[in-house]
Amino acid sequence: MIDTKILTRLRTIESLAVIPRVASTNLVARRVVNECIDNELSLPQAMIVAGEQFAGRGRNARFWSSPAGKGIYATTLHTRSVAELPVVPLEMANILASYLREVFSIDARIKWPNDILVGNRKIAGILIEARVQDDRAYLLIGIGVNVEPVQDDSRPNAIAITEASPRNFSGIEDATEAFVEHMDERLAHPFERERVLAEWRALSVHKTGDRITCVLGDRTVSGFWSGIDDDGRALLRSGSEVIAVSAGDLMIA
Amino acid sequence: MNFKEILELIDKVADRGIAGVEIEQAGTKLRIEGKSAAPQVFHSYVGGDMGGGQQPSLPAIAVNALPPASTPAQLEAAAKKAEEDSEAGLHIITSPIVGTFYRQANPESEAFVNVGDHITRSKVLCIIEAMKLMNEIESDVEGTLVKIYPQNGQPIEYGEKLFAVKV
């Protein structure tokens, strides 16, 4: 487990909770948010890091394997202006991909809107919850990063840092500490739309003309990748039509 | 800008083949995209405007993302229905964003609210997901929930009716 003395070096994150075993870091964070809102307290800028999650979840309650010592499991409590909210999903992907690229020299790429892939295999996932009050958006940014491969992994398309990085790996504590510092440093900056979009486009796994299918509930839309627009929506070209997508699961053919 | 003026503007955009117009007035942003030049919107944000705690002053219709089937007549019917609800003394909670409507935090958990529940101000009523960001929508009034308009998992447009509350 990492040492909370790291806090003295952080600029944005004011509190750090390091917990050996939790159901999920997002659940713990949710209780903190509810407590603050119910009692009209300001939300702490904090990070909750768990050694292990026994009920880690991704989107749609999909199970996120979170065994001890095999991954980084963290939720960041962070407040932004409502105006920045639309680019939050893309900026979180930028932050996570840049962490893997800078610290581990991994060619991490982003699948729209914010899955992090190496090759076609998923190395990290993001689940963001937001609660808006007036002009403030209270964010719970849940992140899971595969650090070491898990035997009998139920995710055949998963990959871990130790498999993908050409560098010597110095242990999960160092990886977690670097993650906390990287998040902290990036969260200290404004989420300027143009910069966020440009960085996302540079890190995107998608190429113009890639065949894409988007599933939203019982609706399916297929087309060819045509980039993202200024609102971060995926643009799919289908015949003479361009369809802007802002929800659903994207699948690369 | 009142509802009639918005409808007239939609007609003008459609009739003249204009790519789109965007108007910002008194804190409300209205964007109307013509079908000919602009991309068809499958599901979209209203750029930058995601004030979940504040109800938009627009009527409860989707003007941001006009589906092909939305004719002015249908929009007028929707507005008429909203007026009827309003006349019945109900407070209508509409969606501040575009996304997918969920009644529960995840498929395994219970619904945030059910018809007949007494709800308080700031009570979370639903989640609207957009770009994998789960936006919790709160109640801005206290009262009894009398109607839930969308189905679970249904795509929602900006300004679409979500809940009716008897205050």
CSV table of C-alpha atoms in Angstrom, one decimal:
chain,number,residue,atom,x,y,z
A,1,MET,CA,0.0,0.0,0.0
A,2,ILE,CA,1.2,3.5,-0.7
A,3,ASP,CA,2.3,5.9,1.9
A,4,THR,CA,-0.1,8.8,2.5
A,5,LYS,CA,2.9,11.1,3.1
A,6,ILE,CA,2.7,11.6,-0.7
A,7,LEU,CA,0.0,14.2,0.2
A,8,THR,CA,2.7,16.8,1.0
A,9,ARG,CA,3.7,16.8,-2.7
A,10,LEU,CA,0.1,17.1,-4.1
A,11,ARG,CA,-1.5,20.3,-5.4
A,12,THR,CA,-5.1,19.4,-6.0
A,13,ILE,CA,-5.9,16.3,-3.9
A,14,GLU,CA,-6.3,17.4,-0.3
A,15,SER,CA,-7.1,14.1,1.3
A,16,LEU,CA,-6.0,10.6,0.5
A,17,ALA,CA,-7.6,7.5,2.0
A,18,VAL,CA,-5.8,4.2,1.5
A,19,ILE,CA,-8.0,1.2,2.3
A,20,PRO,CA,-6.8,-2.4,2.1
A,21,ARG,CA,-10.2,-3.9,1.1
A,22,VAL,CA,-13.5,-2.3,0.1
A,23,ALA,CA,-16.6,-3.3,-1.8
A,24,SER,CA,-15.8,-0.6,-4.4
A,25,THR,CA,-14.0,2.7,-4.1
A,26,ASN,CA,-16.9,4.4,-5.9
A,27,LEU,CA,-19.3,3.2,-3.2
A,28,VAL,CA,-17.1,4.7,-0.5
A,29,ALA,CA,-16.9,7.9,-2.4
A,30,ARG,CA,-20.6,8.0,-2.9
A,31,ARG,CA,-21.2,7.9,0.8
A,32,VAL,CA,-18.8,10.8,1.3
A,33,VAL,CA,-20.7,12.8,-1.4
A,34,ASN,CA,-24.1,12.0,0.1
A,35,GLU,CA,-22.8,13.0,3.6
A,36,CYS,CA,-21.5,16.3,2.3
A,37,ILE,CA,-24.7,17.1,0.3
A,38,ASP,CA,-27.1,16.1,3.1
A,39,ASN,CA,-25.2,18.3,5.6
A,40,GLU,CA,-24.5,21.1,3.1
A,41,LEU,CA,-20.7,20.6,3.5
A,42,SER,CA,-18.2,21.4,0.7
A,43,LEU,CA,-17.0,18.3,-1.1
A,44,PRO,CA,-13.4,17.4,-0.3
A,45,GLN,CA,-10.9,17.1,-3.2
A,46,ALA,CA,-9.9,13.6,-2.3
A,47,MET,CA,-8.8,10.2,-3.6
A,48,ILE,CA,-9.8,6.8,-2.2
A,49,VAL,CA,-7.3,4.1,-3.1
A,50,ALA,CA,-8.1,0.4,-2.4
A,51,GLY,CA,-5.7,-2.5,-2.2
A,52,GLU,CA,-8.5,-4.8,-3.3
A,53,GLN,CA,-12.2,-4.5,-4.3
A,54,PHE,CA,-14.6,-7.4,-3.8
A,55,ALA,CA,-17.4,-5.8,-5.7
A,56,GLY,CA,-15.7,-3.6,-8.3
A,57,ARG,CA,-18.0,-2.5,-11.0
A,58,GLY,CA,-17.8,-0.9,-14.4
A,59,ARG,CA,-20.6,0.6,-16.5
A,60,ASN,CA,-23.9,-1.2,-16.3
A,61,ALA,CA,-22.7,-3.0,-13.2
A,62,ARG,CA,-20.3,-5.1,-15.2
A,63,PHE,CA,-17.9,-6.9,-12.9
A,64,TRP,CA,-14.4,-5.4,-12.7
A,65,SER,CA,-11.9,-7.9,-11.5
A,66,SER,CA,-10.0,-6.3,-8.6
A,67,PRO,CA,-7.8,-8.8,-6.8
A,68,ALA,CA,-5.2,-7.6,-4.2
A,69,GLY,CA,-1.9,-6.5,-5.7
A,70,LYS,CA,-3.0,-6.8,-9.3
A,71,GLY,CA,-4.3,-3.4,-10.1
A,72,ILE,CA,-4.9,0.2,-9.2
A,73,TYR,CA,-8.4,0.8,-7.9
A,74,ALA,CA,-9.1,4.4,-7.1
A,75,THR,CA,-11.9,7.0,-7.0
A,76,THR,CA,-11.2,10.7,-7.1
A,77,LEU,CA,-13.6,13.2,-5.7
A,78,HIS,CA,-13.3,16.3,-7.7
A,79,THR,CA,-15.3,19.5,-8.3
A,80,ARG,CA,-15.3,21.3,-11.7
A,81,SER,CA,-17.5,24.0,-13.2
A,82,VAL,CA,-20.6,22.8,-15.0
A,83,ALA,CA,-19.2,24.3,-18.2
A,84,GLU,CA,-16.3,21.9,-18.1
A,85,LEU,CA,-18.5,18.8,-17.7
A,86,PRO,CA,-19.0,17.9,-21.3
A,87,VAL,CA,-15.3,17.3,-21.8
A,88,VAL,CA,-14.7,15.5,-18.5
A,89,PRO,CA,-15.1,11.9,-20.0
A,90,LEU,CA,-12.5,12.7,-22.8
A,91,GLU,CA,-10.1,14.5,-20.4
A,92,MET,CA,-10.1,11.6,-18.0
A,93,ALA,CA,-9.1,9.3,-20.9
A,94,ASN,CA,-6.3,11.7,-21.8
A,95,ILE,CA,-5.0,11.7,-18.3
A,96,LEU,CA,-5.1,7.9,-18.0
A,97,ALA,CA,-3.5,7.3,-21.4
A,98,SER,CA,-0.8,9.9,-20.7
A,99,TYR,CA,0.0,8.2,-17.4
A,100,LEU,CA,0.6,4.9,-19.1
A,101,ARG,CA,2.6,6.5,-21.9
A,102,GLU,CA,4.8,8.7,-19.7
A,103,VAL,CA,5.4,6.4,-16.8
A,104,PHE,CA,5.6,3.1,-18.6
A,105,SER,CA,6.3,3.9,-22.2
A,106,ILE,CA,3.1,2.0,-23.2
A,107,ASP,CA,1.4,2.8,-26.5
A,108,ALA,CA,-1.9,3.4,-24.8
A,109,ARG,CA,-4.7,4.5,-27.0
A,110,ILE,CA,-8.3,5.7,-26.4
A,111,LYS,CA,-11.4,4.0,-27.7
A,112,TRP,CA,-14.3,6.4,-27.7
A,113,PRO,CA,-15.1,7.9,-25.3
A,114,ASN,CA,-12.7,6.7,-22.7
A,115,ASP,CA,-11.7,3.0,-22.7
A,116,ILE,CA,-7.9,2.7,-22.7
A,117,LEU,CA,-6.5,0.0,-25.0
A,118,VAL,CA,-3.1,-1.4,-25.9
A,119,GLY,CA,-3.5,-3.1,-29.2
A,120,ASN,CA,-7.1,-4.2,-29.0
A,121,ARG,CA,-6.8,-5.2,-25.4
A,122,LYS,CA,-8.2,-3.1,-22.5
A,123,ILE,CA,-5.7,-2.0,-19.9
A,124,ALA,CA,-7.8,0.5,-17.9
A,125,GLY,CA,-11.4,1.6,-17.5
A,126,ILE,CA,-13.1,4.7,-16.2
A,127,LEU,CA,-16.6,5.1,-14.6
A,128,ILE,CA,-17.6,8.7,-13.9
A,129,GLU,CA,-20.6,9.8,-11.9
A,130,ALA,CA,-21.7,13.5,-11.6
A,131,ARG,CA,-24.0,15.4,-9.4
A,132,VAL,CA,-24.7,19.0,-10.5
A,133,GLN,CA,-25.7,21.7,-8.0
A,134,ASP,CA,-26.0,25.2,-9.4
A,135,ASP,CA,-22.8,25.8,-11.4
A,136,ARG,CA,-20.7,23.1,-9.7
A,137,ALA,CA,-20.3,19.5,-10.9
A,138,TYR,CA,-19.3,17.1,-8.2
A,139,LEU,CA,-17.5,14.2,-9.8
A,140,LEU,CA,-16.7,10.7,-8.7
A,141,ILE,CA,-14.1,9.5,-11.1
A,142,GLY,CA,-13.6,5.7,-10.7
A,143,ILE,CA,-10.5,4.3,-12.4
A,144,GLY,CA,-9.3,0.7,-12.6
A,145,VAL,CA,-5.9,-0.1,-14.1
A,146,ASN,CA,-4.6,-3.6,-14.7
A,147,VAL,CA,-1.1,-3.7,-13.3
A,148,GLU,CA,-0.3,-7.4,-13.3
A,149,PRO,CA,-2.1,-10.1,-15.2
A,150,VAL,CA,-4.7,-12.2,-13.3
A,151,GLN,CA,-4.6,-15.9,-13.7
A,152,ASP,CA,-7.9,-17.5,-14.9
A,153,ASP,CA,-8.9,-14.0,-16.1
A,154,SER,CA,-12.5,-13.9,-17.2
A,155,ARG,CA,-11.5,-11.0,-19.6
A,156,PRO,CA,-9.7,-12.5,-22.6
A,157,ASN,CA,-9.2,-9.0,-24.0
A,158,ALA,CA,-7.4,-7.6,-20.9
A,159,ILE,CA,-3.8,-6.7,-20.7
A,160,ALA,CA,-1.7,-5.4,-17.8
A,161,ILE,CA,1.1,-2.9,-17.4
A,162,THR,CA,3.7,-5.6,-16.7
A,163,GLU,CA,2.8,-7.3,-20.0
A,164,ALA,CA,2.7,-4.1,-22.1
A,165,SER,CA,5.6,-2.0,-20.7
A,166,PRO,CA,9.1,-2.3,-22.0
A,167,ARG,CA,10.5,-0.8,-18.8
A,168,ASN,CA,11.6,-2.6,-15.7
A,169,PHE,CA,8.6,-2.7,-13.3
A,170,SER,CA,9.4,-1.5,-9.8
A,171,GLY,CA,6.3,-2.7,-8.0
A,172,ILE,CA,2.6,-1.8,-7.6
A,173,GLU,CA,3.3,0.7,-4.8
A,174,ASP,CA,5.5,2.8,-7.2
A,175,ALA,CA,2.9,2.4,-10.0
A,176,THR,CA,0.1,3.6,-7.6
A,177,GLU,CA,2.1,6.5,-6.3
A,178,ALA,CA,2.9,7.6,-9.9
A,179,PHE,CA,-0.8,7.4,-10.7
A,180,VAL,CA,-1.8,9.6,-7.8
A,181,GLU,CA,0.8,12.2,-8.7
A,182,HIS,CA,-0.1,12.2,-12.3
A,183,MET,CA,-3.8,12.6,-11.6
A,184,ASP,CA,-3.1,15.4,-9.1
A,185,GLU,CA,-0.9,17.3,-11.6
A,186,ARG,CA,-3.4,17.0,-14.4
A,187,LEU,CA,-6.4,17.9,-12.3
A,188,ALA,CA,-4.7,21.2,-11.3
A,189,HIS,CA,-5.2,22.5,-14.9
A,190,PRO,CA,-8.4,23.8,-16.5
A,191,PHE,CA,-10.2,21.5,-18.9
A,192,GLU,CA,-10.0,23.8,-22.0
A,193,ARG,CA,-12.2,22.3,-24.7
A,194,GLU,CA,-9.8,22.8,-27.6
A,195,ARG,CA,-6.8,21.4,-25.8
A,196,VAL,CA,-8.8,18.4,-24.5
A,197,LEU,CA,-10.2,17.6,-28.0
A,198,ALA,CA,-6.8,18.0,-29.7
A,199,GLU,CA,-5.1,15.7,-27.1
A,200,TRP,CA,-7.9,13.1,-27.4
A,201,ARG,CA,-7.7,13.1,-31.2
A,202,ALA,CA,-3.9,12.5,-31.0
A,203,LEU,CA,-4.4,9.6,-28.7
A,204,SER,CA,-7.4,8.0,-30.3
A,205,VAL,CA,-7.3,4.4,-31.5
A,206,HIS,CA,-9.8,5.2,-34.3
A,207,LYS,CA,-8.8,5.9,-37.8
A,208,THR,CA,-10.9,7.7,-40.4
A,209,GLY,CA,-12.8,5.1,-42.3
A,210,ASP,CA,-12.7,2.4,-39.6
A,211,ARG,CA,-15.9,0.4,-39.6
A,212,ILE,CA,-17.8,1.1,-36.3
A,213,THR,CA,-21.1,-0.2,-34.8
A,214,CYS,CA,-22.8,1.6,-31.9
A,215,VAL,CA,-25.3,-0.2,-29.8
A,216,LEU,CA,-27.7,1.9,-27.7
A,217,GLY,CA,-30.3,-0.2,-26.0
A,218,ASP,CA,-32.1,-2.0,-28.8
A,219,ARG,CA,-30.9,0.4,-31.4
A,220,THR,CA,-27.8,-0.2,-33.5
A,221,VAL,CA,-26.1,2.3,-35.8
A,222,SER,CA,-23.3,1.4,-38.1
A,223,GLY,CA,-21.0,3.5,-40.1
A,224,PHE,CA,-17.4,4.6,-40.8
A,225,TRP,CA,-15.4,6.6,-38.2
A,226,SER,CA,-15.2,10.3,-39.1
A,227,GLY,CA,-13.7,11.7,-35.9
A,228,ILE,CA,-15.3,13.6,-33.1
A,229,ASP,CA,-17.1,16.9,-33.2
A,230,ASP,CA,-16.5,19.9,-30.9
A,231,ASP,CA,-18.8,18.4,-28.3
A,232,GLY,CA,-16.8,15.2,-28.2
A,233,ARG,CA,-19.5,13.2,-30.0
A,234,ALA,CA,-18.4,10.3,-32.2
A,235,LEU,CA,-19.2,11.0,-35.9
A,236,LEU,CA,-20.2,8.0,-38.0
A,237,ARG,CA,-20.5,8.3,-41.7
A,238,SER,CA,-23.2,6.2,-43.2
A,239,GLY,CA,-23.7,6.7,-46.9
A,240,SER,CA,-24.2,10.5,-47.4
A,241,GLU,CA,-25.3,10.9,-43.8
A,242,VAL,CA,-23.1,11.7,-40.8
A,243,ILE,CA,-24.5,10.6,-37.4
A,244,ALA,CA,-23.3,12.2,-34.2
A,245,VAL,CA,-23.3,9.7,-31.3
A,246,SER,CA,-23.0,10.6,-27.6
A,247,ALA,CA,-24.1,7.4,-25.9
A,248,GLY,CA,-24.0,3.7,-26.3
A,249,ASP,CA,-21.3,1.0,-26.7
A,250,LEU,CA,-19.0,1.5,-29.6
A,251,MET,CA,-17.6,-1.6,-31.3
A,252,ILE,CA,-14.7,-1.6,-33.8
A,253,ALA,CA,-15.3,-4.1,-36.6
B,1,MET,CA,-38.4,33.7,-26.6
B,2,ASN,CA,-41.7,32.0,-26.2
B,3,PHE,CA,-42.8,28.6,-27.5
B,4,LYS,CA,-44.6,30.0,-30.6
B,5,GLU,CA,-41.5,31.9,-31.6
B,6,ILE,CA,-39.4,28.7,-31.2
B,7,LEU,CA,-41.8,26.8,-33.5
B,8,GLU,CA,-41.6,29.6,-36.1
B,9,LEU,CA,-37.9,29.5,-36.0
B,10,ILE,CA,-37.9,25.7,-36.5
B,11,ASP,CA,-40.2,26.2,-39.5
B,12,LYS,CA,-37.9,28.8,-41.0
B,13,VAL,CA,-34.8,26.6,-40.6
B,14,ALA,CA,-36.6,23.7,-42.2
B,15,ASP,CA,-38.1,25.7,-45.0
B,16,ARG,CA,-35.0,27.6,-46.1
B,17,GLY,CA,-32.5,24.7,-45.8
B,18,ILE,CA,-30.4,26.6,-43.3
B,19,ALA,CA,-27.7,24.5,-41.7
B,20,GLY,CA,-28.6,25.7,-38.2
B,21,VAL,CA,-28.9,28.6,-35.8
B,22,GLU,CA,-27.8,29.0,-32.2
B,23,ILE,CA,-29.3,31.6,-29.9
B,24,GLU,CA,-28.3,32.4,-26.4
B,25,GLN,CA,-30.8,34.5,-24.3
B,26,ALA,CA,-31.2,35.0,-20.6
B,27,GLY,CA,-29.0,32.0,-19.7
B,28,THR,CA,-30.8,29.6,-22.1
B,29,LYS,CA,-29.1,28.3,-25.2
B,30,LEU,CA,-31.2,27.1,-28.1
B,31,ARG,CA,-29.7,25.3,-31.1
B,32,ILE,CA,-31.7,24.3,-34.0
B,33,GLU,CA,-29.9,22.2,-36.7
B,34,GLY,CA,-31.3,21.9,-40.2
B,35,LYS,CA,-31.4,18.5,-41.7
B,36,SER,CA,-29.7,19.2,-45.0
B,37,ALA,CA,-26.2,20.4,-44.0
B,38,ALA,CA,-25.7,19.5,-40.4
B,39,PRO,CA,-25.1,15.9,-39.2
B,40,GLN,CA,-28.2,14.1,-38.1
B,41,VAL,CA,-28.1,14.0,-34.3
B,42,PHE,CA,-28.5,10.5,-32.9
B,43,HIS,CA,-27.9,11.6,-29.4
B,44,SER,CA,-26.1,14.8,-28.3
B,45,TYR,CA,-25.2,17.3,-25.7
B,46,VAL,CA,-26.4,20.8,-25.7
B,47,GLY,CA,-22.9,22.3,-25.8
B,48,GLY,CA,-21.7,23.3,-22.3
B,49,ASP,CA,-25.2,23.5,-20.8
B,50,MET,CA,-25.5,20.7,-18.3
B,51,GLY,CA,-27.1,22.5,-15.4
B,52,GLY,CA,-28.7,19.5,-13.7
B,53,GLY,CA,-29.8,21.5,-10.7
B,54,GLN,CA,-31.6,24.1,-12.8
B,55,GLN,CA,-34.5,23.5,-14.9
B,56,PRO,CA,-34.3,25.0,-18.4
B,57,SER,CA,-36.8,27.6,-19.2
B,58,LEU,CA,-37.6,26.0,-22.6
B,59,PRO,CA,-40.8,24.1,-22.9
B,60,ALA,CA,-40.6,20.3,-22.5
B,61,ILE,CA,-39.8,19.4,-26.0
B,62,ALA,CA,-36.6,18.4,-27.8
B,63,VAL,CA,-35.5,21.3,-30.0
B,64,ASN,CA,-31.8,20.5,-29.9
B,65,ALA,CA,-32.0,17.1,-31.6
B,66,LEU,CA,-35.0,16.9,-33.9
B,67,PRO,CA,-35.7,13.3,-34.8
B,68,PRO,CA,-36.9,12.9,-38.4
B,69,ALA,CA,-40.5,12.2,-37.2
B,70,SER,CA,-40.8,15.4,-35.1
B,71,THR,CA,-43.1,17.6,-37.1
B,72,PRO,CA,-44.3,21.0,-35.8
B,73,ALA,CA,-47.7,19.5,-35.3
B,74,GLN,CA,-46.2,16.8,-33.0
B,75,LEU,CA,-44.2,19.4,-31.1
B,76,GLU,CA,-47.3,21.5,-30.6
B,77,ALA,CA,-49.2,18.4,-29.3
B,78,ALA,CA,-46.3,17.8,-26.8
B,79,ALA,CA,-46.5,21.4,-25.7
B,80,LYS,CA,-50.2,21.2,-25.3
B,81,LYS,CA,-49.8,18.1,-23.1
B,82,ALA,CA,-47.2,19.8,-21.0
B,83,GLU,CA,-49.7,22.7,-20.6
B,84,GLU,CA,-52.4,20.3,-19.5
B,85,ASP,CA,-50.1,18.7,-16.9
B,86,SER,CA,-49.2,22.2,-15.7
B,87,GLU,CA,-52.9,23.1,-15.5
B,88,ALA,CA,-53.5,20.0,-13.4
B,89,GLY,CA,-51.2,21.5,-10.8
B,90,LEU,CA,-48.3,19.2,-11.5
B,91,HIS,CA,-44.7,20.2,-11.5
B,92,ILE,CA,-42.9,18.7,-14.5
B,93,ILE,CA,-39.2,17.8,-14.2
B,94,THR,CA,-37.5,17.8,-17.6
B,95,SER,CA,-34.1,16.6,-18.7
B,96,PRO,CA,-31.3,19.2,-18.6
B,97,ILE,CA,-29.2,17.1,-21.0
B,98,VAL,CA,-29.3,14.6,-23.8
B,99,GLY,CA,-28.5,11.0,-22.9
B,100,THR,CA,-29.9,7.6,-21.8
B,101,PHE,CA,-32.5,7.5,-19.0
B,102,TYR,CA,-31.9,5.0,-16.1
B,103,ARG,CA,-34.3,4.6,-13.2
B,104,GLN,CA,-31.7,2.8,-11.0
B,105,ALA,CA,-28.0,3.2,-10.3
B,106,ASN,CA,-27.2,-0.1,-11.9
B,107,PRO,CA,-29.3,-3.1,-13.3
B,108,GLU,CA,-29.1,-4.9,-9.9
B,109,SER,CA,-30.2,-2.0,-7.6
B,110,GLU,CA,-33.7,-0.7,-6.9
B,111,ALA,CA,-35.2,2.2,-8.6
B,112,PHE,CA,-34.4,5.6,-7.2
B,113,VAL,CA,-38.1,6.5,-7.0
B,114,ASN,CA,-41.5,4.9,-7.8
B,115,VAL,CA,-44.9,6.5,-8.5
B,116,GLY,CA,-46.5,7.4,-5.2
B,117,ASP,CA,-43.3,8.1,-3.4
B,118,HIS,CA,-43.0,11.3,-1.4
B,119,ILE,CA,-39.8,13.0,-2.7
B,120,THR,CA,-37.8,15.8,-1.1
B,121,ARG,CA,-35.9,18.6,-2.8
B,122,SER,CA,-32.4,17.3,-3.9
B,123,LYS,CA,-33.6,13.7,-3.9
B,124,VAL,CA,-31.9,11.8,-6.8
B,125,LEU,CA,-34.6,10.7,-9.2
B,126,CYS,CA,-32.7,9.1,-12.1
B,127,ILE,CA,-29.5,8.9,-14.0
B,128,ILE,CA,-29.0,10.2,-17.5
B,129,GLU,CA,-25.9,8.8,-19.1
B,130,ALA,CA,-24.0,10.6,-21.8
B,131,MET,CA,-20.5,9.6,-23.0
B,132,LYS,CA,-20.2,7.2,-20.1
B,133,LEU,CA,-20.7,10.0,-17.6
B,134,MET,CA,-23.6,9.2,-15.2
B,135,ASN,CA,-25.4,12.4,-14.4
B,136,GLU,CA,-27.7,12.2,-11.4
B,137,ILE,CA,-30.8,14.2,-11.7
B,138,GLU,CA,-32.2,15.7,-8.6
B,139,SER,CA,-35.7,16.9,-7.7
B,140,ASP,CA,-36.1,20.6,-7.4
B,141,VAL,CA,-39.3,20.4,-5.5
B,142,GLU,CA,-40.9,18.4,-2.6
B,143,GLY,CA,-44.1,16.5,-3.3
B,144,THR,CA,-45.6,13.2,-4.4
B,145,LEU,CA,-44.3,11.6,-7.6
B,146,VAL,CA,-47.4,10.9,-9.8
B,147,LYS,CA,-45.8,10.0,-13.2
B,148,ILE,CA,-42.6,8.7,-14.7
B,149,TYR,CA,-42.6,9.5,-18.4
B,150,PRO,CA,-39.6,7.6,-20.0
B,151,GLN,CA,-39.0,3.9,-20.0
B,152,ASN,CA,-35.8,2.6,-18.4
B,153,GLY,CA,-32.9,2.7,-20.9
B,154,GLN,CA,-34.8,5.1,-23.2
B,155,PRO,CA,-32.8,7.8,-25.1
B,156,ILE,CA,-33.8,11.2,-23.8
B,157,GLU,CA,-33.6,14.6,-25.5
B,158,TYR,CA,-32.9,17.9,-24.0
B,159,GLY,CA,-36.0,19.3,-22.3
B,160,GLU,CA,-37.9,16.0,-22.5
B,161,LYS,CA,-40.3,15.3,-19.7
B,162,LEU,CA,-39.0,12.9,-17.0
B,163,PHE,CA,-41.3,13.2,-14.0
B,164,ALA,CA,-44.5,14.8,-12.8
B,165,VAL,CA,-44.7,15.8,-9.2
B,166,LYS,CA,-47.8,16.9,-7.2
B,167,VAL,CA,-46.3,19.7,-5.1
